[in-house]
Short mmCIF file of C-alpha atoms in Angstrom, two decimals:
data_model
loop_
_atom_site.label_atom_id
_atom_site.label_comp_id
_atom_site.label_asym_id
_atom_site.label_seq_id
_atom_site.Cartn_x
_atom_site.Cartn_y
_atom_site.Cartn_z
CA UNK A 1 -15.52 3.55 -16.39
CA UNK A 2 -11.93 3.26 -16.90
CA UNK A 3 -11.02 -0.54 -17.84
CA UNK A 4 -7.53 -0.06 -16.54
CA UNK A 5 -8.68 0.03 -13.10
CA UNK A 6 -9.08 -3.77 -13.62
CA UNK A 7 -5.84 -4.84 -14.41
CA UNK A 8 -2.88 -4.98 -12.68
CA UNK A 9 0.67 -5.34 -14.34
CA UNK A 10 1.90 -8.49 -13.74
CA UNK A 11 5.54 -8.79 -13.73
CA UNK A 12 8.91 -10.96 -13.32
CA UNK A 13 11.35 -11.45 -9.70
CA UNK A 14 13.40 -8.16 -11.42
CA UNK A 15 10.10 -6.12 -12.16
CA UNK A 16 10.13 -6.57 -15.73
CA UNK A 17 6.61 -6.52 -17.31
CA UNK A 18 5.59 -9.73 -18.86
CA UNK A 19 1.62 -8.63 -19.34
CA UNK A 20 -1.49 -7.53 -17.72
CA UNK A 21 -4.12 -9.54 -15.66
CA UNK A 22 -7.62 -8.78 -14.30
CA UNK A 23 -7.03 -7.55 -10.70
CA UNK A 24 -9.06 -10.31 -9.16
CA UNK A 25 -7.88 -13.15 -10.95
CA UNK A 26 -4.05 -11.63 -10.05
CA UNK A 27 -5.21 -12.64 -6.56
CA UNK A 28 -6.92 -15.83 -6.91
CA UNK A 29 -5.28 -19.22 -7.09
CA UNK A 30 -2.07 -18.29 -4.49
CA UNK A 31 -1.37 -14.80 -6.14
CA UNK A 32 0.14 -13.90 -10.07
CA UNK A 33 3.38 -11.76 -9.16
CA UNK A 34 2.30 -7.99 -10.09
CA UNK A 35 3.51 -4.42 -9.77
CA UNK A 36 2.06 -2.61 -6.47
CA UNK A 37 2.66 0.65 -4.48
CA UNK A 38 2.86 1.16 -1.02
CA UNK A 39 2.84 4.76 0.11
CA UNK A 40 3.68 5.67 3.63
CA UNK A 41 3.07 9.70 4.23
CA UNK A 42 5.52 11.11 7.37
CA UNK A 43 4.31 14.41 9.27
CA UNK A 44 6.87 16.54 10.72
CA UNK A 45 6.72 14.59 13.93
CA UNK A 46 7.93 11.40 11.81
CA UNK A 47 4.57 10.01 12.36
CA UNK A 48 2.91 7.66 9.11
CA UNK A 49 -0.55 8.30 8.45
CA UNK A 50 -2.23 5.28 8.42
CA UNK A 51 -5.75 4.64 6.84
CA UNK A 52 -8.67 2.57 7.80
CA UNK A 53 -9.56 0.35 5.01
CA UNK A 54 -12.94 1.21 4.36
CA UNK A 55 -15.88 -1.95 4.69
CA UNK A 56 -16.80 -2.32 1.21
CA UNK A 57 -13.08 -3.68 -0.13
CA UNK A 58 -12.77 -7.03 -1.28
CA UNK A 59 -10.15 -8.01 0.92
CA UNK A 60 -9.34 -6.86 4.40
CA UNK A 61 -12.15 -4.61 5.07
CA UNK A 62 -12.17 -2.59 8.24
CA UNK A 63 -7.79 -3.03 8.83
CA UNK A 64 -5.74 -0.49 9.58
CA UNK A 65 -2.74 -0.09 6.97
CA UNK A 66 -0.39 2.16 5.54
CA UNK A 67 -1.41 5.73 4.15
CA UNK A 68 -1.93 4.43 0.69
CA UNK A 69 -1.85 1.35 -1.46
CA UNK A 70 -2.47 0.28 -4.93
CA UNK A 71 -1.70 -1.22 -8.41
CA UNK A 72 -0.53 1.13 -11.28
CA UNK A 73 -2.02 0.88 -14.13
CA UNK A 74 -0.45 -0.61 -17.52
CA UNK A 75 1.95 2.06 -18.59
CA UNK A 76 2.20 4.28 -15.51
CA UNK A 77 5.24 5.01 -13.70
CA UNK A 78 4.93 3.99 -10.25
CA UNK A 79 5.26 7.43 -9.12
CA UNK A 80 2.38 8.98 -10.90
CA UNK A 81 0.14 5.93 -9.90
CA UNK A 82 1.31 6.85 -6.21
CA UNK A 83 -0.24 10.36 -7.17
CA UNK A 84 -2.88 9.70 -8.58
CA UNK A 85 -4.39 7.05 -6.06
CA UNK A 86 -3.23 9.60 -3.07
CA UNK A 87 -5.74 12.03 -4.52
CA UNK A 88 -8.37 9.42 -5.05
CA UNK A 89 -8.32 7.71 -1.93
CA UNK A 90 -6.90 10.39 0.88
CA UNK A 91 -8.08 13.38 -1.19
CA UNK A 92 -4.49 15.26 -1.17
CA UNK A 93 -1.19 14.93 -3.04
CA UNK A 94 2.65 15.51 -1.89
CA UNK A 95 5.76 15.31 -2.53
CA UNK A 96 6.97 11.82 -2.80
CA UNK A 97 10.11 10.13 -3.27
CA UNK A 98 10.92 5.81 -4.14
CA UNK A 99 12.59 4.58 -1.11
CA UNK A 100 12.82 0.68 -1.95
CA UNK A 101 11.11 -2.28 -3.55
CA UNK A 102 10.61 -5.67 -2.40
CA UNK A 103 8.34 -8.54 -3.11
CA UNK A 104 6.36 -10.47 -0.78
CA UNK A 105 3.40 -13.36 -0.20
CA UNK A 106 0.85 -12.71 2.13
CA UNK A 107 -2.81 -14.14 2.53
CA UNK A 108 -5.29 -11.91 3.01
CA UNK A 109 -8.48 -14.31 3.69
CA UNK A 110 -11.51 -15.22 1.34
CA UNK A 111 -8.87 -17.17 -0.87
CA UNK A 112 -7.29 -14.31 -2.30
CA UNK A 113 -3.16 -13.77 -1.95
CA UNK A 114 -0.57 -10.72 -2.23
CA UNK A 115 1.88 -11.80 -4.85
CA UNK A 116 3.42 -8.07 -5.20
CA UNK A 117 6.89 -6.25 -6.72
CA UNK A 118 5.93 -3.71 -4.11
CA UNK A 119 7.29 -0.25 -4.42
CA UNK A 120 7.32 1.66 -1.28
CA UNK A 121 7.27 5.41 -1.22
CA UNK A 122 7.77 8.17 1.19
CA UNK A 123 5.94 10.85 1.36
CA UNK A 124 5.64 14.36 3.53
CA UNK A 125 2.54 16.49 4.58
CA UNK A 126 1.18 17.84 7.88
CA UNK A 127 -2.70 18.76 7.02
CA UNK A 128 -5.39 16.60 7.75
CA UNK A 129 -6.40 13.93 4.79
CA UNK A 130 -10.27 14.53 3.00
CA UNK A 131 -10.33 10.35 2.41
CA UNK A 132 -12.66 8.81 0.01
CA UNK A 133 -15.18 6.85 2.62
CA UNK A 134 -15.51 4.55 -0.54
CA UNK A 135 -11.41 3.36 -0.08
CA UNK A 136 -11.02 4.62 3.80
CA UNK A 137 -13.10 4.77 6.70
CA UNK A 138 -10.57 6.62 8.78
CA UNK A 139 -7.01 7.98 8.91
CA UNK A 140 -5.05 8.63 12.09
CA UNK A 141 -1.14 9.55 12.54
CA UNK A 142 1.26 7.45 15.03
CA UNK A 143 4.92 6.67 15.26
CA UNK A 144 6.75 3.90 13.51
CA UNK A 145 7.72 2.08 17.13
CA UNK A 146 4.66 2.76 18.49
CA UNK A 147 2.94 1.07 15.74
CA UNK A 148 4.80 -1.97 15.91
CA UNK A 149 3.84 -2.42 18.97
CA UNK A 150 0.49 -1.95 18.02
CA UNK A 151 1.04 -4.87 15.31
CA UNK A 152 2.62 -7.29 18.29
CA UNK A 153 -0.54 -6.77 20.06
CA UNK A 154 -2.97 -7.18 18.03
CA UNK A 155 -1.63 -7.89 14.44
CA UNK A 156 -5.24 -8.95 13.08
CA UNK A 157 -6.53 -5.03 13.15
CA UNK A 158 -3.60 -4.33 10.45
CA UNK A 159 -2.90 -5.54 7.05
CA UNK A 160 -0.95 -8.25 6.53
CA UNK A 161 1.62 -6.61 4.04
CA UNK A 162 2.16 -3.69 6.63
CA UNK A 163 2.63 -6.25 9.22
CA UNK A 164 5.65 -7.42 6.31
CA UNK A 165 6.49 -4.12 5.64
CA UNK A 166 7.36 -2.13 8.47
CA UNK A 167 10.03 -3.30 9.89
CA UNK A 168 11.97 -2.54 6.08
CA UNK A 169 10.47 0.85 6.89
CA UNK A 170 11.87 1.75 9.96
CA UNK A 171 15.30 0.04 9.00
CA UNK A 172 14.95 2.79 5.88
CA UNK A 173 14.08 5.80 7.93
CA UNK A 174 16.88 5.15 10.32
CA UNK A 175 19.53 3.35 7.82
CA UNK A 176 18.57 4.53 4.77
CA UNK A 177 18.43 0.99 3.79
CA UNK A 178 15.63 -1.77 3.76
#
């Protein structure tokens, strides 16, 4: 087993690395700031693919959320973690591009916290995903307004960072700013 799947980069308010931390602990305790991705994947239509967290994660098992999400590991670029955990956990790999960063605080239940530098990413592909029914239990596509309205109705089904996130999302896609 890989011990880098463990450990999560933990970093500074400007991203700056300032060590490494078991992924759990990083969580614990109100949440260690850390490096994070957050991959959204658009179909032709504009639609996201979203994922179904699958039951077995430690935190918010069974939620809706963006296509992808995850931690690179200590010396990868943000970009080829995006890659690589794309493959792992959808089972395909695209073209992607950084759109913006931010950082945010969110609890996510059983006394664990998001403290992330999140980097979110854009993707584009139009096939169905193969996920991993160890990371996803489901995928479906939908549009950014019609998710949000989604979220306003019943914002407990979804993550609580895409609940953060997507409105810096669909400022991006139609400003090009977050």
């Amino acid at each position: 087993m890989d011990d880098r799947k463990n450990l999560v980069v933990l970093v500074d308010e400007h991203d700056r690395e300032i060590g490494t931390e078991d992924k759990l602990r990083a969580h614990q305790n109100g949440g260690m700031l850390h490096r994070a991705i957050s991959i959204f994947v658009f179909n032709a239509r504009g639609e996201t693919m979203l994922q179904q967290r699958a039951m077995s994660k430690y935190h918010t098992p069974g939620r809706w959320t963006n296509t992808c999400c995850s931690h690179p590991y200590p010396n990868e670029s943000v970009i080829d973690a995006a890659h690589r955990r794309l493959r792992e956990e959808m089972g395909f790999d695209c073209e992607m591009n950084e759109a913006f960063a931010f950082t945010y605080l969110a609890d996510v239940g059983n006394g664990l916290t998001e403290s992330e530098f999140d980097h979110v990413i854009f993707g584009a592909y139009d096939k169905d995903p193969e996920p991993n029914p160890e990371e996803a239990m489901s995928y479906r596509w939908i549009g950014l307004e019609g998710l949000k309205k989604e979220i306003e109705q019943n914002p407990d089904a979804f993550t609580p960072w895409l609940r953060i996130v997507l409105d810096k999302v669909i400022d991006y896609r139609k400003n090009g700013r977050a």
